[in-house]
Amino acid sequence: MTAGERPLRVGLFGTGPWAELTQGPALAAHPGVELTGVWGRRTEAASALAERLGTRPYADAGALLDDCEAVAVALPPDVQAPLAVRAADAGRHLLLDKPVATTERAAREVAEAAERAGVASVVFFTLHFSEPTADWIREQRRAAEEHGDWLTGGADWFSPVFGGSDSPFAASPWRRAKGALWDVGPHALSVLLPLLGDVVTERIGVGRGPGDTVHLTFRHTGGASSTVGLSHSVPPAAAEVSARVRGPAGIATLPERATSAADAFGVAVDTLLTAARATGSGTATAPAASAAPGTSGATAGERADGEVEYAATRFCDARFGLRVTEILAAAEAALATAEDGTREMAGGS
């Protein structure tokens, strides 16, 4: 670290499994971060996690906001959103989980607060901060530029969270309430939107399967189409995460993610540090914890020439998080309409 550089003071908000297994360890280990403290809705959990991470617990969220320069949030989306607005209004940079919120209004408030305050925002879409998946997304964007647009795509996120696994997320109340649509739907969209373009929300096709399983069809604004399957209800033997696109360049299949979630979050922190420097607010920071393959040692999320990589801005900020929420909210509304129609037909038969 050169003279004048210092770590960014980051407060961790949340004490659940994701904070304990991913955000917390990544923040505590990152040389560019001073983990200021931990706040949680249960004070005893905040104290226990803070002790494990070597920092201090906070009983009051506002006090931690006062003491930090950036927030890392590991809370349910509809708790995260108002906290993120409050943090942005206080001039704090945002490192958020997906989905940003489960209503369009709440997600829009977050994006507009970040833009109004001029703070950096990064949403932890895991595959954009992992390898080889992040490089695969970049490669397919280059392939489209060279050979022509991708024509069709698909993504399947079938997990056994509620299907008999020992997942620590099985007891998550918000996941139980909102299902795979909102929990892993953002992952599918984070892959498809950069490659196929935006979704025409008025033309979303929907269908339900067992448990929380949903099937979606999308028409994209450039003319491409895609299908998505989402579930937390399959048995462990039927679990799968896959995505693919087809077009003039052939068929491209998403590789398996090799980066751990904690290491991926470290790269997301790198990205936030880069974005914070670009805003002119925040601080000079310590060297990044890691550099993505192909960046020649540049900070992850930043090319060697200093230009911020696309994933750090266009496809991983609060504005992109808002668009993901808008699409999922439209799909949720379409599912409700389809179910109402089914009940009407059953009642009239």
Coordinates of C-alpha atoms in Angstrom, one line a residue:
M1 CA 0.0 0.0 0.0
T2 CA 1.5 3.4 -1.0
A3 CA 1.5 6.5 1.0
G4 CA -2.0 8.1 1.3
E5 CA -3.8 4.8 0.6
R6 CA -6.1 3.3 3.2
P7 CA -8.7 0.6 3.4
L8 CA -12.3 1.4 2.8
R9 CA -14.4 1.2 6.0
V10 CA -17.2 -1.3 5.3
G11 CA -20.1 -2.2 7.6
L12 CA -21.7 -5.7 7.3
F13 CA -25.5 -5.7 7.7
G14 CA -26.9 -9.2 8.3
T15 CA -26.0 -12.2 10.3
G16 CA -27.5 -15.2 8.4
P17 CA -25.8 -18.1 6.7
W18 CA -24.8 -16.0 3.6
A19 CA -23.2 -13.3 5.9
E20 CA -21.5 -16.0 8.0
L21 CA -20.2 -18.1 5.1
T22 CA -19.6 -15.6 2.3
Q23 CA -19.7 -11.8 2.9
G24 CA -18.2 -11.9 6.4
P25 CA -15.1 -14.0 5.7
A26 CA -14.5 -12.2 2.4
L27 CA -14.6 -8.8 4.0
A28 CA -12.5 -9.8 6.9
A29 CA -9.8 -11.1 4.6
H30 CA -9.7 -8.4 2.0
P31 CA -6.6 -6.1 2.2
G32 CA -8.6 -3.2 0.8
V33 CA -11.2 -3.2 3.5
E34 CA -11.5 -2.4 7.1
L35 CA -14.5 -4.4 8.4
T36 CA -15.9 -1.7 10.7
G37 CA -18.5 -3.9 12.4
V38 CA -21.6 -6.1 12.1
W39 CA -25.2 -5.2 12.6
G40 CA -28.1 -7.7 12.6
R41 CA -31.7 -7.8 13.5
R42 CA -30.8 -10.2 16.4
T43 CA -28.1 -8.6 18.6
E44 CA -26.9 -12.0 19.9
A45 CA -26.2 -13.2 16.4
A46 CA -24.4 -9.9 15.5
S47 CA -22.2 -10.3 18.6
A48 CA -21.3 -13.9 17.7
L49 CA -20.5 -13.1 14.1
A50 CA -18.5 -10.0 15.0
E51 CA -16.4 -12.1 17.4
R52 CA -15.7 -14.7 14.7
L53 CA -14.7 -12.0 12.2
G54 CA -12.5 -10.0 14.6
T55 CA -14.6 -6.9 14.6
R56 CA -17.3 -5.2 16.8
P57 CA -21.0 -5.7 16.9
Y58 CA -23.4 -2.8 16.6
A59 CA -26.8 -2.7 18.3
D60 CA -28.0 0.2 16.1
A61 CA -27.9 0.2 12.3
G62 CA -27.6 4.0 12.2
A63 CA -24.4 3.9 14.4
L64 CA -22.7 1.5 12.0
L65 CA -23.8 3.7 9.0
D66 CA -22.2 6.7 10.7
D67 CA -18.9 4.8 11.2
C68 CA -18.5 3.2 7.7
E69 CA -18.0 4.4 4.1
A70 CA -19.7 1.5 2.4
V71 CA -22.2 -1.1 3.3
A72 CA -22.3 -4.8 2.5
V73 CA -25.8 -6.2 2.9
A74 CA -26.8 -9.8 3.6
L75 CA -30.4 -9.3 4.5
P76 CA -33.7 -10.4 2.9
P77 CA -34.4 -8.2 -0.2
D78 CA -37.2 -6.3 1.3
V79 CA -35.2 -5.4 4.4
Q80 CA -32.1 -4.7 2.2
A81 CA -33.9 -2.1 0.0
P82 CA -34.9 0.5 2.5
L83 CA -31.5 0.1 4.3
A84 CA -29.7 0.6 1.0
V85 CA -31.7 3.8 0.3
R86 CA -30.8 5.1 3.8
A87 CA -27.1 4.2 3.2
A88 CA -27.0 5.9 -0.2
D89 CA -28.7 9.0 1.2
A90 CA -25.9 9.1 3.8
G91 CA -23.2 8.9 1.1
R92 CA -22.3 5.3 1.6
H93 CA -21.3 3.0 -1.3
L94 CA -23.5 -0.1 -1.8
L95 CA -22.5 -3.7 -2.1
L96 CA -25.9 -5.5 -2.3
D97 CA -27.2 -9.0 -2.6
K98 CA -29.6 -10.1 -5.3
P99 CA -32.4 -9.5 -5.8
V100 CA -32.1 -5.8 -4.8
A101 CA -35.8 -5.9 -3.9
T102 CA -38.9 -7.9 -4.8
T103 CA -41.0 -4.9 -5.8
E104 CA -40.3 -2.5 -8.7
R105 CA -40.9 0.5 -6.4
A106 CA -38.4 -0.6 -3.8
A107 CA -35.7 -1.5 -6.3
R108 CA -36.3 1.8 -8.2
E109 CA -35.8 3.7 -4.9
V110 CA -32.5 2.0 -4.4
A111 CA -31.2 2.8 -7.9
E112 CA -32.4 6.4 -7.8
A113 CA -30.9 6.9 -4.3
A114 CA -27.5 5.6 -5.5
E115 CA -27.6 7.8 -8.6
R116 CA -28.8 10.9 -6.7
A117 CA -26.0 10.5 -4.1
G118 CA -23.3 9.7 -6.7
V119 CA -22.2 6.6 -4.8
A120 CA -20.9 3.4 -6.3
S121 CA -23.3 0.4 -6.3
V122 CA -22.5 -3.3 -7.0
V123 CA -25.0 -6.1 -6.8
F124 CA -23.5 -9.6 -6.1
F125 CA -24.6 -11.5 -9.2
T126 CA -22.2 -14.4 -8.3
L127 CA -21.4 -15.6 -11.8
H128 CA -20.1 -12.2 -12.9
F129 CA -17.5 -12.4 -10.2
S130 CA -16.5 -16.0 -10.6
E131 CA -14.4 -17.9 -13.0
P132 CA -14.6 -19.3 -15.6
T133 CA -18.2 -18.0 -15.8
A134 CA -17.4 -14.3 -15.9
D135 CA -14.9 -14.9 -18.7
W136 CA -17.4 -17.0 -20.5
I137 CA -19.9 -14.1 -20.5
R138 CA -17.3 -11.8 -21.9
E139 CA -16.3 -14.3 -24.6
Q140 CA -19.9 -14.7 -25.7
R141 CA -20.4 -10.9 -26.0
R142 CA -17.3 -10.8 -28.1
A143 CA -18.5 -13.7 -30.2
A144 CA -21.8 -11.8 -30.9
E145 CA -19.8 -8.7 -32.0
E146 CA -17.7 -10.8 -34.4
H147 CA -20.2 -13.3 -35.8
G148 CA -23.6 -11.8 -35.2
D149 CA -26.2 -11.7 -32.4
W150 CA -27.2 -14.7 -30.4
L151 CA -30.6 -16.0 -31.5
T152 CA -31.9 -18.1 -28.7
G153 CA -30.9 -19.1 -25.2
G154 CA -31.9 -20.9 -22.1
A155 CA -31.1 -21.3 -18.4
D156 CA -32.1 -23.9 -15.8
W157 CA -31.5 -23.4 -12.1
F158 CA -32.9 -26.5 -10.4
S159 CA -31.8 -26.8 -6.8
P160 CA -32.8 -29.1 -3.9
V161 CA -32.9 -26.3 -1.3
F162 CA -36.5 -27.4 -0.4
G163 CA -36.2 -30.8 -2.0
G164 CA -34.4 -32.8 0.7
S165 CA -30.9 -31.2 0.8
D166 CA -29.2 -30.0 4.0
S167 CA -28.9 -26.5 2.6
P168 CA -28.5 -23.8 5.3
F169 CA -31.0 -21.7 3.2
A170 CA -33.9 -24.1 3.6
A171 CA -35.1 -22.3 6.7
S172 CA -35.0 -18.9 5.1
P173 CA -38.5 -17.4 5.5
W174 CA -38.2 -15.0 2.5
R175 CA -37.0 -17.9 0.2
R176 CA -39.9 -20.0 1.4
A177 CA -42.3 -17.1 0.6
K178 CA -40.9 -16.0 -2.7
G179 CA -39.4 -19.3 -4.1
A180 CA -36.8 -19.9 -6.7
L181 CA -38.3 -17.3 -9.0
W182 CA -36.8 -14.6 -6.8
D183 CA -33.9 -16.4 -5.4
V184 CA -32.2 -17.9 -8.4
G185 CA -34.1 -16.1 -11.2
P186 CA -31.7 -13.2 -10.8
H187 CA -28.8 -15.6 -11.6
A188 CA -30.5 -16.7 -14.8
L189 CA -31.2 -13.2 -15.9
S190 CA -27.7 -12.0 -15.1
V191 CA -26.4 -14.5 -17.7
L192 CA -29.1 -14.1 -20.4
L193 CA -29.6 -10.3 -20.4
P194 CA -25.9 -9.4 -21.3
L195 CA -26.0 -11.9 -24.2
L196 CA -29.5 -11.7 -25.6
G197 CA -30.6 -8.1 -24.6
D198 CA -33.5 -6.8 -22.6
V199 CA -36.7 -8.6 -22.1
V200 CA -40.1 -7.4 -23.4
T201 CA -42.0 -7.7 -20.2
E202 CA -45.4 -7.6 -21.9
R203 CA -44.6 -10.9 -23.7
I204 CA -43.4 -13.1 -20.8
G205 CA -44.8 -16.6 -20.9
V206 CA -45.2 -18.6 -17.7
G207 CA -46.1 -21.9 -16.2
R208 CA -45.9 -23.6 -12.9
G209 CA -44.5 -27.0 -12.0
P210 CA -44.1 -29.0 -8.7
G211 CA -43.4 -27.1 -5.6
D212 CA -42.0 -23.7 -6.3
T213 CA -40.9 -24.7 -9.9
V214 CA -41.7 -22.1 -12.6
H215 CA -41.0 -22.0 -16.3
L216 CA -40.6 -18.8 -18.2
T217 CA -40.3 -17.8 -21.8
F218 CA -38.9 -14.5 -22.9
R219 CA -38.9 -12.4 -26.0
H220 CA -35.9 -10.1 -26.1
T221 CA -36.0 -6.6 -27.6
G222 CA -33.5 -7.5 -30.3
G223 CA -35.6 -10.4 -31.5
A224 CA -33.9 -13.3 -29.6
S225 CA -35.9 -15.7 -27.4
S226 CA -35.1 -17.7 -24.3
T227 CA -36.5 -20.2 -21.9
V228 CA -35.8 -20.4 -18.1
G229 CA -36.6 -23.1 -15.6
L230 CA -36.3 -22.3 -11.9
S231 CA -36.9 -24.6 -8.9
H232 CA -35.8 -25.2 -5.3
S233 CA -38.0 -28.2 -5.1
V234 CA -36.1 -30.9 -7.0
P235 CA -34.4 -33.8 -5.2
P236 CA -30.6 -33.7 -4.9
A237 CA -30.2 -36.2 -7.7
A238 CA -32.1 -34.0 -10.1
A239 CA -30.2 -30.7 -9.3
E240 CA -28.7 -28.8 -12.2
V241 CA -27.4 -25.4 -13.1
S242 CA -27.0 -24.8 -16.8
A243 CA -27.2 -22.1 -19.5
R244 CA -26.6 -21.9 -23.2
V245 CA -27.0 -19.6 -26.2
R246 CA -27.2 -20.4 -29.9
G247 CA -26.5 -18.2 -32.9
P248 CA -24.1 -17.7 -35.8
A249 CA -21.1 -18.5 -33.6
G250 CA -22.6 -21.9 -32.8
I251 CA -23.7 -23.2 -29.4
A252 CA -22.1 -21.9 -26.2
T253 CA -22.6 -23.6 -22.9
L254 CA -22.0 -22.0 -19.5
P255 CA -19.1 -23.7 -17.7
E256 CA -19.4 -24.8 -14.1
R257 CA -18.4 -22.2 -11.6
A258 CA -15.0 -23.0 -10.0
T259 CA -14.7 -19.9 -7.7
S260 CA -16.0 -20.3 -4.2
A261 CA -18.8 -17.9 -3.1
A262 CA -16.5 -16.2 -0.6
D263 CA -13.7 -15.7 -3.2
A264 CA -16.3 -14.4 -5.7
F265 CA -17.5 -11.9 -3.1
G266 CA -13.9 -10.8 -2.7
V267 CA -13.9 -9.9 -6.4
A268 CA -17.1 -8.1 -6.0
V269 CA -15.4 -6.0 -3.3
D270 CA -12.6 -5.3 -5.7
T271 CA -15.2 -4.1 -8.1
L272 CA -16.8 -1.8 -5.5
L273 CA -13.4 -0.3 -4.7
T274 CA -12.8 0.4 -8.4
A275 CA -16.2 1.9 -8.8
A276 CA -15.8 4.0 -5.6
R277 CA -12.6 5.4 -6.9
A278 CA -14.3 6.3 -10.1
T279 CA -16.9 8.3 -8.3
G280 CA -14.3 10.5 -6.7
S281 CA -15.8 9.8 -3.2
G282 CA -14.8 7.1 -0.8
T283 CA -11.1 6.6 -0.3
A284 CA -7.9 5.4 -2.0
T285 CA -7.7 1.7 -1.3
A286 CA -5.3 -1.1 -0.7
P287 CA -4.4 -3.5 -3.5
A288 CA -7.1 -5.8 -4.7
A289 CA -7.4 -9.2 -3.1
S290 CA -7.5 -10.9 -6.5
A291 CA -7.4 -10.3 -10.2
A292 CA -9.5 -12.1 -12.8
P293 CA -7.7 -14.2 -15.3
G294 CA -6.8 -12.2 -18.4
T295 CA -6.5 -8.9 -16.6
S296 CA -2.7 -9.0 -16.4
G297 CA -2.8 -8.2 -12.7
A298 CA -5.3 -5.3 -13.0
T299 CA -7.9 -5.0 -10.3
A300 CA -10.8 -7.4 -10.9
G301 CA -13.5 -5.4 -12.7
E302 CA -10.9 -3.2 -14.2
R303 CA -8.9 -3.7 -17.4
A304 CA -5.2 -3.1 -17.5
D305 CA -5.8 0.2 -19.3
G306 CA -7.8 1.4 -16.3
E307 CA -11.2 1.3 -18.0
V308 CA -13.9 -0.2 -15.7
E309 CA -15.0 -3.5 -17.1
Y310 CA -18.6 -3.9 -18.2
A311 CA -19.5 -6.2 -15.3
A312 CA -18.6 -3.5 -12.8
T313 CA -21.1 -1.0 -14.1
R314 CA -23.7 -1.9 -16.7
F315 CA -24.5 -5.4 -15.6
C316 CA -23.9 -5.4 -11.9
D317 CA -25.0 -2.0 -10.5
A318 CA -28.2 -1.0 -8.8
R319 CA -29.8 0.1 -12.1
F320 CA -29.3 -3.4 -13.6
G321 CA -30.6 -4.8 -10.3
L322 CA -33.7 -2.7 -10.8
R323 CA -34.2 -4.1 -14.3
V324 CA -33.9 -7.7 -13.0
T325 CA -36.5 -6.9 -10.4
E326 CA -38.9 -5.4 -13.0
I327 CA -38.7 -8.5 -15.1
L328 CA -39.2 -10.9 -12.2
A329 CA -42.1 -8.8 -10.9
A330 CA -43.7 -9.0 -14.4
A331 CA -43.2 -12.8 -14.4
E332 CA -44.8 -13.0 -10.9
A333 CA -47.8 -11.0 -12.1
A334 CA -48.2 -13.2 -15.2
L335 CA -48.1 -16.3 -13.0
A336 CA -50.8 -14.8 -10.7
T337 CA -53.0 -13.9 -13.8
A338 CA -52.5 -17.4 -15.2
E339 CA -53.5 -19.0 -11.9
D340 CA -56.6 -16.7 -11.6
G341 CA -57.6 -17.8 -15.1
T342 CA -57.2 -21.5 -14.2
R343 CA -59.4 -21.0 -11.1
E344 CA -62.0 -19.2 -13.1
M345 CA -62.1 -22.0 -15.7
A346 CA -62.3 -24.7 -13.0
G347 CA -65.2 -22.8 -11.3
G348 CA -67.1 -22.5 -14.5
S349 CA -66.8 -26.1 -15.6

